[in-house]
Amino acid sequence: MNIILSVVQPTSTWYLILSAVLFGIGTIGVMVRRNPLIMFMCIELMLNAVNLSFVALSSQIADIDGQVAVFFVLVVAAAEVVVGLGIIVSIMRRRTTLTVDDMSGLKG
Amino acid sequence: MELFVFVVAAAMVLAGALGVVTRSNPVHAAMSLVLTLFGIAVMFVSHNAHFLAAVQVIVYAGAIVVLFLFVIMLLGVDKAEDLSVEPITNQRPLAAIIGVGISAIVIAAIISSRAGLGASGEGVNETTIDSPDANIRQLARVIFSDNVFAFEITSVLLLVAVVGTVVMARKNKSVGIGK
C-alpha cells in the first residue's frame, strides 16, 4: 500500500480530467434543474471547474498567470452572483413559485 | 500522500457536485456546494496556490454560499421541490447526453495533448517554512504590475454590481424600473 502511495503521483492530467467531469456535471445541472437558485449554483460549479484547470495548468507550465486569472474569475463570479440574486429577489416580489418556466415573459 | 489527498478531495468535489444537481431541497444543494468548494480549496493548496485557497474559502464558502442561503431563506423557498416532473419531453436524457459529451470531448483533448505542455514560465514559488509568503508575494507582484489596469477595472465592476443590485432590489415607488 505504501509503495503504491509513493509511486503513483497525481499529475496535472488527473486534475484536468476531474475539472472536465465537474464542468459536465455543472452543465447537466443547468440544463436539468428548473430552480434559478440551483441553476446559479451549477454555474458556480462550472466556474470552479475552470478555476481548478487554471491552477493545475499554472503549476504544470510553471507560470503564475493562471493563478492571476483565477483571482479575476473569483471577482467576476462574486459580482455575477450578487446581480443574479438581486434579479431573482425582484422577480419573486410578484410571484410565489420559483421556477424558470414561470419566467417566460420575454419569450418572443 | 499526494495521491491520498487527491483521492479524498476529488471524492469531496464529485459528491458535492452530484449533491447540488440531485438534491431537491435548495438548502441541501447549497451545503453540497460548500463541500465542492472546500474540495477545490484543498486542491489549490496541493498546487501551492495558498492565497487562492484562502480566498476560495472566504469568498465562495463564506460569502457567496451565505448569500445563496440568505436569499433562499428570504424568499421562503427552503422546501423540497418535486423533481419527478419533467417539464420538457426527454429533457433529462438529452441533457445527460450533452453534458457527458462535453466532458468526453474535453477529456479526449486533454489526454491527446498532455505531452505537449512543458514548463515554459518563470516558475511558481513554493511556500516553505523559510518563506511562508512566497505565493502571495509572487501573485501580488504580477497583479500589481502586469495586470494593474484589470485590477482597477475590477473595482469598477464591483461598484457597478453593488449599485445595480440596490437599484433592482429596492421597492420602486415612482421610478419605472421593473414595473
XYZ file of N, CA and C in Angstrom:
861
model
N 0.840 -1.200 0.000
C 0.000 0.000 0.000
C 0.872 1.245 0.000
N 1.892 1.254 0.859
C 2.769 2.418 0.912
C 3.543 2.590 -0.389
N 3.859 1.440 -1.029
C 4.589 1.530 -2.305
C 3.708 2.202 -3.354
N 2.427 1.802 -3.373
C 1.513 2.422 -4.342
C 1.411 3.918 -4.072
N 1.284 4.266 -2.793
C 1.122 5.679 -2.446
C 2.344 6.487 -2.834
N 3.523 5.866 -2.766
C 4.714 6.650 -3.068
C 5.028 6.656 -4.560
N 4.585 5.610 -5.289
C 4.929 5.554 -6.715
C 3.947 6.358 -7.546
N 2.634 6.167 -7.312
C 1.632 6.837 -8.140
C 1.444 8.252 -7.634
N 1.818 9.217 -8.453
C 1.624 10.616 -8.081
C 0.586 11.231 -9.017
N -0.383 11.955 -8.468
C -1.357 12.581 -9.366
C -0.704 13.680 -10.198
N -0.850 13.583 -11.504
C -0.278 14.604 -12.380
C -1.352 15.640 -12.714
N -0.956 16.643 -13.468
C -1.913 17.688 -13.853
C -3.052 17.122 -14.664
N -2.764 16.046 -15.422
C -3.819 15.456 -16.253
C -4.981 14.977 -15.400
N -4.682 14.412 -14.242
C -5.747 13.947 -13.354
C -6.641 15.113 -12.954
N -5.992 16.218 -12.569
C -6.777 17.384 -12.141
C -7.603 17.930 -13.298
N -7.020 17.931 -14.504
C -7.760 18.458 -15.651
C -8.955 17.571 -15.971
N -8.782 16.254 -15.851
C -9.903 15.352 -16.127
C -10.993 15.549 -15.074
N -10.576 15.679 -13.812
C -11.569 15.942 -12.763
C -12.321 17.238 -13.055
N -11.582 18.263 -13.522
C -12.242 19.532 -13.799
C -13.199 19.404 -14.980
N -12.860 18.568 -15.981
C -13.781 18.353 -17.103
C -15.050 17.657 -16.620
N -14.887 16.668 -15.725
C -16.065 15.965 -15.202
C -16.940 16.927 -14.401
N -16.296 17.765 -13.587
C -17.045 18.729 -12.785
C -17.803 19.704 -13.684
N -17.147 20.126 -14.767
C -17.821 21.030 -15.716
C -19.033 20.347 -16.337
N -18.882 19.053 -16.682
C -20.012 18.334 -17.265
C -21.173 18.220 -16.295
N -20.871 17.945 -15.019
C -21.948 17.860 -14.022
C -22.662 19.201 -13.901
N -21.875 20.293 -13.893
C -22.491 21.619 -13.827
C -23.372 21.896 -15.033
N -22.912 21.477 -16.228
C -23.715 21.682 -17.438
C -25.037 20.938 -17.346
N -24.965 19.663 -16.913
C -26.196 18.884 -16.778
C -27.132 19.562 -15.779
N -26.571 20.062 -14.683
C -27.399 20.722 -13.682
C -28.118 21.937 -14.236
N -27.395 22.774 -14.995
C -28.038 23.967 -15.563
C -29.167 23.567 -16.501
N -28.965 22.463 -17.249
C -29.986 22.090 -18.227
C -31.157 21.362 -17.585
N -30.923 20.667 -16.474
C -31.980 19.825 -15.903
C -32.807 20.579 -14.870
N -32.143 21.317 -13.966
C -32.872 21.906 -12.846
C -33.678 23.113 -13.294
N -34.838 23.335 -12.633
C -35.710 24.432 -13.019
C -35.724 25.549 -11.978
N -35.019 25.349 -10.887
C -34.955 26.370 -9.853
C -33.794 27.311 -10.170
N -34.043 28.609 -10.369
C -32.949 29.501 -10.760
C -31.811 29.555 -9.742
N -32.133 29.374 -8.448
C -31.053 29.372 -7.452
C -30.118 28.188 -7.677
N -30.710 27.005 -7.942
C -29.875 25.822 -8.183
C -29.091 25.999 -9.482
N -29.726 26.653 -10.482
C -29.001 26.869 -11.733
C -27.785 27.764 -11.489
N -27.945 28.767 -10.618
C -26.785 29.601 -10.269
C -25.697 28.782 -9.599
N -26.115 27.869 -8.699
C -25.103 27.032 -8.037
C -24.367 26.172 -9.061
N -25.098 25.686 -10.077
C -24.441 24.867 -11.091
C -23.478 25.710 -11.929
N -23.825 26.992 -12.143
C -22.877 27.868 -12.846
C -21.624 28.053 -11.998
N -21.810 28.133 -10.665
C -20.636 28.210 -9.784
C -19.780 26.951 -9.918
N -20.443 25.788 -10.042
C -19.686 24.546 -10.243
C -18.831 24.642 -11.497
N -19.417 25.155 -12.576
C -18.662 25.243 -13.825
C -17.498 26.227 -13.682
N -17.748 27.366 -13.013
C -16.661 28.334 -12.796
C -15.533 27.708 -11.978
N -15.913 26.893 -10.977
C -14.883 26.269 -10.157
C -14.101 25.227 -10.925
N -14.772 24.528 -11.848
C -14.059 23.571 -12.690
C -12.989 24.286 -13.509
N -13.370 25.458 -14.062
C -12.405 26.211 -14.857
C -11.267 26.719 -13.970
N -11.608 27.176 -12.751
C -10.567 27.638 -11.831
C -9.576 26.528 -11.530
N -10.109 25.319 -11.310
C -9.229 24.200 -10.995
C -8.286 23.910 -12.152
N -8.803 23.972 -13.386
C -7.916 23.690 -14.508
C -6.902 24.815 -14.696
N -7.305 26.069 -14.396
C -6.332 27.178 -14.448
C -5.175 26.917 -13.495
N -5.502 26.533 -12.248
C -4.435 26.355 -11.254
C -3.573 25.153 -11.608
N -4.205 24.063 -12.074
C -3.424 22.876 -12.417
C -2.456 23.184 -13.558
N -2.955 23.896 -14.590
C -2.069 24.230 -15.708
C -1.012 25.244 -15.300
N -1.398 26.160 -14.361
C -0.422 27.136 -13.880
C 0.784 26.448 -13.267
N 0.524 25.378 -12.500
C 1.680 24.704 -11.904
C 2.351 23.778 -12.903
N 1.620 23.337 -13.931
C 2.296 22.465 -14.896
C 3.252 23.243 -15.787
N 2.812 24.411 -16.296
C 3.719 25.173 -17.148
C 4.549 26.161 -16.349
N 4.457 26.102 -15.021
C 5.309 26.912 -14.141
C 5.176 28.396 -14.417
N 3.943 28.877 -14.472
C 3.696 30.292 -14.728
C 2.583 30.740 -13.786
N 2.776 31.868 -13.108
C 1.822 32.318 -12.098
C 0.576 32.942 -12.730
N 0.602 33.191 -14.046
C -0.513 33.890 -14.686
C -1.837 33.148 -14.540
N -1.792 31.816 -14.473
C -3.022 31.062 -14.278
C -3.701 31.416 -12.970
N -2.903 31.587 -11.921
C -3.477 31.947 -10.624
C -4.037 33.363 -10.654
N -3.406 34.258 -11.421
C -3.945 35.617 -11.559
C -5.313 35.567 -12.230
N -5.433 34.707 -13.266
C -6.724 34.573 -13.950
C -7.787 34.090 -12.980
N -7.434 33.124 -12.114
C -8.399 32.620 -11.134
C -8.845 33.743 -10.205
N -7.918 34.619 -9.833
C -8.248 35.761 -8.981
C -9.341 36.614 -9.611
N -9.199 36.905 -10.912
C -10.201 37.738 -11.574
C -11.510 36.973 -11.774
N -11.411 35.667 -12.030
C -12.642 34.875 -12.165
C -13.434 34.901 -10.863
N -12.729 34.852 -9.734
C -13.406 34.918 -8.436
C -14.183 36.221 -8.290
N -13.544 37.332 -8.680
C -14.210 38.625 -8.550
C -15.451 38.679 -9.430
N -15.310 38.209 -10.683
C -16.440 38.256 -11.605
C -17.551 37.337 -11.100
N -17.187 36.180 -10.535
C -18.205 35.265 -10.015
C -18.980 35.920 -8.882
N -18.268 36.624 -8.000
C -18.950 37.288 -6.892
C -19.924 38.336 -7.413
N -19.468 39.161 -8.385
C -20.345 40.198 -8.934
C -21.552 39.579 -9.622
N -21.314 38.472 -10.344
C -22.391 37.821 -11.079
C -23.452 37.279 -10.123
N -23.004 36.664 -9.031
C -23.966 36.116 -8.078
C -24.784 37.232 -7.439
N -24.127 38.345 -7.107
C -24.848 39.446 -6.468
C -25.934 39.975 -7.393
N -25.585 40.225 -8.665
C -26.574 40.761 -9.602
C -27.673 39.736 -9.860
N -27.290 38.461 -10.053
C -28.287 37.435 -10.337
C -29.267 37.260 -9.206
N -28.771 37.232 -7.966
C -29.683 37.068 -6.837
C -30.566 38.301 -6.677
N -30.017 39.494 -7.005
C -30.872 40.690 -6.981
C -32.019 40.578 -7.967
N -31.714 40.061 -9.174
C -32.774 39.872 -10.174
C -33.804 38.880 -9.658
N -33.341 37.762 -9.056
C -34.276 36.741 -8.567
C -35.171 37.325 -7.479
N -34.576 38.109 -6.567
C -35.383 38.696 -5.490
C -36.439 39.623 -6.063
N -36.042 40.449 -7.064
C -37.034 41.388 -7.601
C -38.091 40.659 -8.417
N -37.760 39.518 -9.027
C -38.795 38.736 -9.730
C -39.745 38.109 -8.722
N -39.184 37.606 -7.630
C -40.013 36.904 -6.642
C -40.971 37.825 -5.906
N -40.793 39.173 -6.059
C -41.736 40.089 -5.431
C -43.144 39.859 -5.939
N -43.262 39.515 -7.228
C -44.590 39.433 -7.842
C -44.992 38.005 -8.166
N -44.237 37.034 -7.713
C -44.588 35.638 -7.970
C -44.480 34.866 -6.674
N -45.048 33.668 -6.696
C -44.965 32.826 -5.498
C -44.085 31.611 -5.717
N -44.094 31.057 -6.911
C -43.263 29.879 -7.168
C -41.960 30.309 -7.813
N -40.932 29.507 -7.600
C -39.612 29.856 -8.105
C -39.175 28.793 -9.109
N -39.665 28.888 -10.333
C -39.128 28.053 -11.407
C -38.926 28.932 -12.631
N -37.954 28.558 -13.439
C -37.674 29.378 -14.614
C -38.776 29.237 -15.649
N -39.595 28.179 -15.563
C -40.680 28.037 -16.533
C -41.713 29.143 -16.387
N -41.821 29.722 -15.171
C -42.784 30.803 -14.968
C -42.239 32.140 -15.448
N -40.983 32.221 -15.779
C -40.366 33.498 -16.160
C -40.241 33.587 -17.669
N -41.329 33.295 -18.374
C -41.248 33.304 -19.829
C -41.805 34.601 -20.396
N -41.806 35.675 -19.600
C -42.413 36.927 -20.045
C -41.712 37.564 -21.227
N -40.430 37.261 -21.419
C -39.681 37.864 -22.519
C -39.661 36.970 -23.747
N -40.446 35.874 -23.702
C -40.409 34.932 -24.818
C -40.990 35.584 -26.070
N -40.366 35.392 -27.205
C -40.795 36.048 -28.434
C -42.008 35.372 -29.052
N 1.175 10.108 -0.471
C 0.461 11.118 0.319
C -0.330 12.056 -0.583
N 0.352 12.499 -1.663
C -0.326 13.399 -2.588
C -1.499 12.694 -3.259
N -1.298 11.391 -3.542
C -2.387 10.609 -4.132
C -3.575 10.543 -3.190
N -3.278 10.317 -1.904
C -4.346 10.243 -0.902
C -5.137 11.552 -0.855
N -4.402 12.679 -0.824
C -5.068 13.990 -0.803
C -5.929 14.170 -2.039
N -5.376 13.766 -3.197
C -6.145 13.935 -4.433
C -7.423 13.110 -4.396
N -7.312 11.832 -3.945
C -8.494 10.969 -3.966
C -9.566 11.513 -3.035
N -9.168 11.928 -1.827
C -10.155 12.435 -0.875
C -10.792 13.720 -1.398
N -9.958 14.648 -1.911
C -10.509 15.913 -2.396
C -11.396 15.699 -3.617
N -11.003 14.772 -4.501
C -11.827 14.507 -5.678
C -13.160 13.905 -5.276
N -13.135 13.019 -4.255
C -14.400 12.451 -3.778
C -15.292 13.549 -3.219
N -14.695 14.494 -2.455
C -15.477 15.620 -1.931
C -16.086 16.430 -3.063
N -15.260 16.746 -4.070
C -15.727 17.601 -5.168
C -16.866 16.928 -5.912
N -16.678 15.633 -6.259
C -17.704 14.974 -7.073
C -18.968 14.725 -6.269
N -18.822 14.324 -4.993
C -20.017 14.099 -4.174
C -20.796 15.404 -4.009
N -20.073 16.501 -3.771
C -20.762 17.782 -3.631
C -21.444 18.212 -4.917
N -20.761 18.008 -6.061
C -21.351 18.420 -7.339
C -22.610 17.610 -7.626
N -22.543 16.283 -7.405
C -23.741 15.473 -7.623
C -24.843 15.884 -6.657
N -24.459 16.257 -5.430
C -25.459 16.714 -4.480
C -26.158 17.968 -4.942
N -25.395 18.933 -5.500
C -26.012 20.170 -5.987
C -27.042 19.852 -7.064
N -26.714 18.914 -7.952
C -27.612 18.646 -9.078
C -28.812 17.825 -8.638
N -28.631 16.906 -7.669
C -29.708 15.949 -7.390
C -30.545 16.282 -6.169
N -30.054 17.082 -5.235
C -30.856 17.326 -4.033
C -32.060 18.196 -4.376
N -33.211 17.844 -3.812
C -34.422 18.596 -4.139
C -34.580 19.831 -3.265
N -33.969 19.833 -2.094
C -34.074 20.983 -1.195
C -32.938 21.960 -1.494
N -33.239 23.240 -1.793
C -32.162 24.190 -2.121
C -31.136 24.366 -1.010
N -31.557 24.235 0.259
C -30.590 24.380 1.356
C -29.572 23.243 1.310
N -30.062 22.020 1.054
C -29.136 20.886 0.942
C -28.187 21.079 -0.240
N -28.725 21.609 -1.343
C -27.875 21.851 -2.508
C -26.775 22.854 -2.168
N -27.130 23.906 -1.406
C -26.120 24.899 -1.026
C -25.050 24.268 -0.143
N -25.460 23.359 0.752
C -24.476 22.688 1.606
C -23.558 21.786 0.772
N -24.134 21.116 -0.232
C -23.298 20.311 -1.125
C -22.314 21.187 -1.884
N -22.760 22.401 -2.250
C -21.862 23.335 -2.932
C -20.674 23.688 -2.037
N -20.927 23.852 -0.725
C -19.830 24.132 0.204
C -18.821 22.996 0.180
N -19.329 21.740 0.147
C -18.426 20.584 0.111
C -17.528 20.645 -1.126
N -18.138 20.926 -2.282
C -17.351 21.028 -3.513
C -16.299 22.126 -3.409
N -16.705 23.286 -2.871
C -15.772 24.416 -2.822
C -14.602 24.111 -1.899
N -14.864 23.395 -0.796
C -13.762 23.033 0.092
C -12.828 22.041 -0.592
N -13.398 21.094 -1.362
C -12.547 20.162 -2.089
C -11.638 20.885 -3.064
N -12.201 21.884 -3.766
C -11.385 22.668 -4.710
C -10.295 23.417 -3.951
N -10.633 23.954 -2.765
C -9.631 24.688 -1.978
C -8.487 23.758 -1.578
N -8.818 22.509 -1.213
C -7.765 21.540 -0.872
C -6.852 21.328 -2.074
N -7.446 21.228 -3.266
C -6.616 21.024 -4.463
C -5.753 22.249 -4.749
N -6.276 23.456 -4.478
C -5.455 24.657 -4.630
C -4.236 24.582 -3.711
N -4.448 24.126 -2.464
C -3.320 24.029 -1.538
C -2.292 23.046 -2.068
N -2.749 21.920 -2.614
C -1.783 20.940 -3.097
C -1.075 21.413 -4.362
N -1.558 22.501 -4.979
C -0.835 23.101 -6.102
C -0.066 24.340 -5.685
N 0.157 24.529 -4.411
C 0.902 25.682 -3.897
C 0.213 27.005 -4.177
N -1.112 27.000 -4.362
C -1.855 28.246 -4.552
C -2.539 28.580 -3.230
N -1.747 28.939 -2.228
C -2.306 29.094 -0.890
C -3.216 30.302 -0.774
N -2.828 31.393 -1.449
C -3.682 32.589 -1.386
C -5.049 32.301 -1.994
N -5.050 31.626 -3.154
C -6.327 31.331 -3.799
C -7.159 30.376 -2.958
N -6.505 29.452 -2.258
C -7.264 28.544 -1.395
C -7.959 29.322 -0.285
N -7.223 30.268 0.319
C -7.834 31.076 1.378
C -8.972 31.918 0.828
N -8.753 32.536 -0.354
C -9.801 33.372 -0.943
C -11.001 32.513 -1.329
N -10.714 31.291 -1.802
C -11.806 30.389 -2.167
C -12.713 30.121 -0.967
N -12.099 29.837 0.177
C -12.907 29.551 1.368
C -13.639 30.807 1.828
N -12.927 31.958 1.826
C -13.546 33.168 2.368
C -14.640 33.675 1.445
N -14.323 33.807 0.140
C -15.278 34.432 -0.781
C -16.380 33.460 -1.161
N -16.004 32.241 -1.580
C -17.035 31.312 -2.049
C -17.816 30.729 -0.879
N -17.126 29.965 -0.038
C -17.846 29.286 1.050
C -18.369 30.290 2.061
N -17.617 31.382 2.272
C -18.027 32.324 3.297
C -19.061 33.323 2.826
N -18.866 33.881 1.634
C -19.744 34.975 1.206
C -20.810 34.509 0.230
N -20.420 33.803 -0.818
C -21.387 33.514 -1.887
C -22.428 32.511 -1.407
N -21.984 31.449 -0.712
C -22.959 30.453 -0.261
C -23.868 31.046 0.819
N -23.298 31.910 1.680
C -24.142 32.565 2.675
C -25.168 33.451 1.993
N -24.745 34.122 0.896
C -25.694 34.938 0.136
C -26.801 34.071 -0.455
N -26.414 32.899 -0.990
C -27.421 31.964 -1.502
C -28.407 31.587 -0.405
N -27.873 31.167 0.757
C -28.750 30.736 1.848
C -29.635 31.885 2.308
N -29.060 33.099 2.328
C -29.824 34.272 2.739
C -31.004 34.492 1.808
N -30.764 34.381 0.499
C -31.853 34.584 -0.462
C -32.868 33.449 -0.357
N -32.386 32.209 -0.159
C -33.314 31.081 -0.012
C -34.247 31.327 1.168
N -33.660 31.753 2.296
C -34.484 31.997 3.482
C -35.389 33.211 3.278
N -34.851 34.249 2.629
C -35.630 35.470 2.417
C -36.849 35.203 1.551
N -36.677 34.380 0.519
C -37.788 34.086 -0.376
C -38.670 32.967 0.154
N -38.228 32.274 1.198
C -39.032 31.192 1.747
C -39.189 30.025 0.806
N -38.147 29.688 0.051
C -38.240 28.561 -0.871
C -37.451 27.362 -0.344
N -37.251 27.320 0.994
C -36.452 26.231 1.549
C -37.291 24.973 1.760
N -38.055 24.626 0.751
C -38.825 23.382 0.810
C -38.374 22.484 -0.327
N -38.534 21.186 -0.113
C -38.156 20.257 -1.168
C -39.107 20.418 -2.347
N -38.535 20.505 -3.546
C -39.375 20.622 -4.726
C -39.549 19.254 -5.366
N -40.594 19.155 -6.167
C -40.909 17.874 -6.790
C -40.020 17.691 -8.015
N -39.096 16.749 -7.944
C -38.182 16.542 -9.054
C -38.668 15.474 -10.020
N -39.849 14.866 -9.733
C -40.276 13.761 -10.590
C -40.879 14.257 -11.902
N -41.361 15.524 -11.921
C -41.926 16.018 -13.178
C -40.797 16.428 -14.112
N -41.020 16.200 -15.388
C -40.039 16.570 -16.396
C -40.732 17.510 -17.368
N -40.497 18.834 -17.240
C -41.323 19.800 -17.975
C -41.244 19.628 -19.488
N -40.069 19.363 -19.995
C -39.903 19.209 -21.442
C -39.656 17.722 -21.708
N -40.270 17.193 -22.749
C -40.122 15.765 -23.034
C -38.666 15.431 -23.345
N -38.194 14.350 -22.766
C -36.832 13.849 -22.986
C -35.753 14.852 -22.589
N -36.109 15.789 -21.697
C -35.118 16.814 -21.354
C -33.907 16.210 -20.638
N -34.189 15.317 -19.675
C -33.072 14.807 -18.868
C -32.133 13.905 -19.646
N -32.649 12.947 -20.464
C -31.695 12.168 -21.261
C -30.859 13.037 -22.193
N -31.500 14.041 -22.826
C -30.747 14.911 -23.733
C -29.688 15.697 -22.978
N -30.078 16.231 -21.803
C -29.111 16.994 -21.004
C -27.949 16.103 -20.591
N -28.253 14.846 -20.203
C -27.187 13.934 -19.803
C -26.264 13.646 -20.971
N -26.851 13.450 -22.164
C -26.011 13.166 -23.338
C -25.101 14.364 -23.631
N -25.682 15.582 -23.581
C -24.880 16.768 -23.895
C -23.774 16.961 -22.856
N -24.139 16.809 -21.566
C -23.139 17.003 -20.516
C -22.018 15.993 -20.596
N -22.382 14.715 -20.729
C -21.355 13.676 -20.842
C -20.533 13.881 -22.103
N -21.201 14.335 -23.182
C -20.471 14.578 -24.421
C -19.445 15.686 -24.272
N -19.835 16.787 -23.595
C -18.883 17.886 -23.374
C -17.684 17.386 -22.576
N -17.978 16.648 -21.477
C -16.888 16.113 -20.659
C -15.997 15.200 -21.483
N -16.609 14.326 -22.298
C -15.819 13.363 -23.063
C -14.925 14.071 -24.072
N -15.473 15.107 -24.737
C -14.657 15.830 -25.723
C -13.465 16.497 -25.037
N -13.743 17.160 -23.884
C -12.656 17.852 -23.186
C -11.622 16.862 -22.684
N -12.080 15.710 -22.147
C -11.131 14.716 -21.636
C -10.286 14.163 -22.780
N -10.924 13.925 -23.936
C -10.163 13.427 -25.083
C -9.095 14.437 -25.493
N -9.475 15.739 -25.488
C -8.496 16.768 -25.851
C -7.355 16.817 -24.848
N -7.700 16.679 -23.538
C -6.661 16.725 -22.502
C -5.678 15.572 -22.693
N -6.239 14.355 -22.910
C -5.362 13.186 -22.984
C -4.508 13.235 -24.248
N -5.104 13.718 -25.348
C -4.319 13.712 -26.581
C -3.243 14.780 -26.580
N -3.396 15.837 -25.752
C -2.411 16.924 -25.793
C -1.569 16.988 -24.535
N -1.605 15.932 -23.705
C -0.931 16.071 -22.412
C 0.585 16.066 -22.536
N 1.103 15.570 -23.650
C 2.557 15.537 -23.771
C 3.122 16.886 -24.177
N 2.287 17.753 -24.758
C 2.813 18.970 -25.340
C 3.036 20.112 -24.372
N 2.665 19.939 -23.102
C 2.758 21.050 -22.160
C 3.951 20.870 -21.242
N 4.996 21.596 -21.522
C 6.144 21.574 -20.630
C 6.210 22.853 -19.839
N 7.147 22.908 -18.902
C 7.319 24.113 -18.112
C 7.926 25.187 -18.987
N 7.171 26.290 -19.212
C 7.668 27.346 -20.075
C 7.767 28.677 -19.360
N 7.163 28.813 -18.182
C 7.152 30.090 -17.496
C 8.356 30.273 -16.589
N 8.248 31.268 -15.722
C 9.378 31.581 -14.833
C 9.342 30.788 -13.550
N 8.323 29.969 -13.375
C 8.261 29.154 -12.175
C 7.302 29.733 -11.153
N 6.640 28.830 -10.435
C 5.737 29.232 -9.365
C 6.462 28.975 -8.054
N 6.581 30.024 -7.239
C 7.307 29.876 -5.982
C 6.564 28.943 -5.043
N 7.308 28.064 -4.391
C 6.690 27.152 -3.442
C 6.782 27.738 -2.041
N 5.699 27.634 -1.316
C 5.684 28.131 0.050
C 6.416 27.143 0.954
N 7.402 27.641 1.676
C 8.144 26.792 2.603
C 8.119 27.427 3.982
N 8.788 26.747 4.922
C 8.873 27.299 6.279
C 9.659 28.610 6.251
N 10.697 28.655 5.425
C 11.549 29.848 5.405
C 10.853 31.033 4.737
N 10.032 30.753 3.721
C 9.350 31.857 3.035
C 7.856 31.552 3.002
N 7.155 31.790 4.097
C 5.735 31.441 4.136
C 4.876 32.310 3.237
N 5.391 33.429 2.755
C 4.580 34.317 1.923
C 5.040 34.307 0.474
N 5.678 33.213 0.046
C 6.231 33.202 -1.316
C 5.135 33.316 -2.356
N 4.052 32.543 -2.168
C 2.976 32.539 -3.168
C 2.306 33.895 -3.270
N 1.960 34.476 -2.124
C 1.199 35.737 -2.159
C 2.077 36.871 -2.669
N 3.399 36.818 -2.382
C 4.309 37.838 -2.919
C 4.364 37.785 -4.438
N 4.536 36.556 -4.956
C 4.645 36.431 -6.412
C 3.347 36.860 -7.085
N 2.227 36.425 -6.509
C 0.922 36.776 -7.077
C 0.725 38.291 -7.064
N 1.059 38.920 -5.944
C 0.863 40.362 -5.821
C 1.736 41.107 -6.822
N 2.961 40.615 -7.025
C 3.845 41.317 -7.962
C 3.258 41.304 -9.369
N 2.682 40.159 -9.760
C 2.124 40.081 -11.118
C 0.830 40.894 -11.215
N -0.013 40.811 -10.177
C -1.297 41.526 -10.252
C -1.074 43.032 -10.287
N -0.158 43.536 -9.462
C 0.003 44.980 -9.360
C 1.019 45.548 -10.340
N 1.590 44.708 -11.217
C 2.446 45.281 -12.263
C 1.845 45.027 -13.641
N 1.767 43.744 -14.033
C 1.284 43.456 -15.386
C -0.221 43.653 -15.506
N -0.960 43.363 -14.434
C -2.411 43.351 -14.534
C -3.053 44.464 -13.725
N -2.331 45.571 -13.522
C -2.857 46.592 -12.625
C -4.094 47.265 -13.219
N -4.156 47.373 -14.556
C -5.328 48.004 -15.167
C -6.562 47.120 -14.964
N -6.389 45.807 -15.190
C -7.507 44.887 -14.959
C -7.944 44.927 -13.505
N -6.980 45.064 -12.601
C -7.320 45.132 -11.177
C -8.173 46.360 -10.866
N -7.805 47.506 -11.468
C -8.583 48.727 -11.228
C -9.981 48.614 -11.831
N -10.064 48.019 -13.032
C -11.375 47.831 -13.674
C -12.251 46.928 -12.816
N -11.623 45.976 -12.124
C -12.357 45.085 -11.231
C -13.113 45.854 -10.160
N -12.471 46.908 -9.636
C -13.162 47.688 -8.604
C -14.376 48.394 -9.193
N -14.258 48.863 -10.451
C -15.416 49.484 -11.106
C -16.525 48.451 -11.268
N -16.150 47.224 -11.660
C -17.139 46.158 -11.844
C -17.894 45.897 -10.555
N -17.162 45.809 -9.445
C -17.830 45.537 -8.168
C -18.757 46.683 -7.787
N -18.302 47.933 -8.045
C -19.156 49.084 -7.724
C -20.441 49.048 -8.543
N -20.305 48.753 -9.847
C -21.487 48.680 -10.712
C -22.421 47.573 -10.234
N -21.854 46.425 -9.832
C -22.686 45.319 -9.367
C -23.462 45.714 -8.119
N -22.788 46.402 -7.188
C -23.462 46.800 -5.948
C -24.586 47.789 -6.250
N -24.269 48.827 -7.063
C -25.287 49.835 -7.364
C -26.445 49.206 -8.122
N -26.137 48.342 -9.095
C -27.188 47.702 -9.867
C -28.089 46.842 -9.005
N -27.502 46.111 -8.072
C -28.318 45.270 -7.206
C -29.230 46.098 -6.316
N -28.689 47.208 -5.797
C -29.525 48.063 -4.943
C -30.683 48.624 -5.749
N -30.398 49.056 -6.999
C -31.465 49.616 -7.842
C -32.521 48.558 -8.131
N -32.076 47.317 -8.427
C -33.036 46.279 -8.786
C -33.839 45.789 -7.603
N -33.215 45.687 -6.445
C -33.868 45.002 -5.337
C -34.692 45.923 -4.458
N -34.582 47.247 -4.652
C -35.357 48.125 -3.767
C -36.816 48.147 -4.220
N -37.654 48.624 -3.341
C -39.071 48.758 -3.690
C -39.235 50.019 -4.517
N -39.703 49.859 -5.774
C -39.794 51.028 -6.639
C -41.151 51.700 -6.464
N -41.118 52.947 -6.006
C -42.357 53.679 -5.769
C -42.771 54.473 -7.000
N -41.830 55.256 -7.563
C -42.219 56.102 -8.687
C -41.424 55.781 -9.943
N -40.182 55.331 -9.772
C -39.365 55.092 -10.957
C -39.880 53.846 -11.663
N -39.762 53.820 -12.963
C -40.385 52.749 -13.728
C -39.577 51.480 -13.845
N -38.541 51.332 -13.054
C -37.724 50.130 -13.206
C -38.492 48.926 -12.682
N -38.619 47.918 -13.469
C -39.216 46.665 -13.039
C -40.724 46.698 -12.993
N -41.350 47.759 -13.506
C -42.806 47.828 -13.451
C -43.437 46.980 -14.530
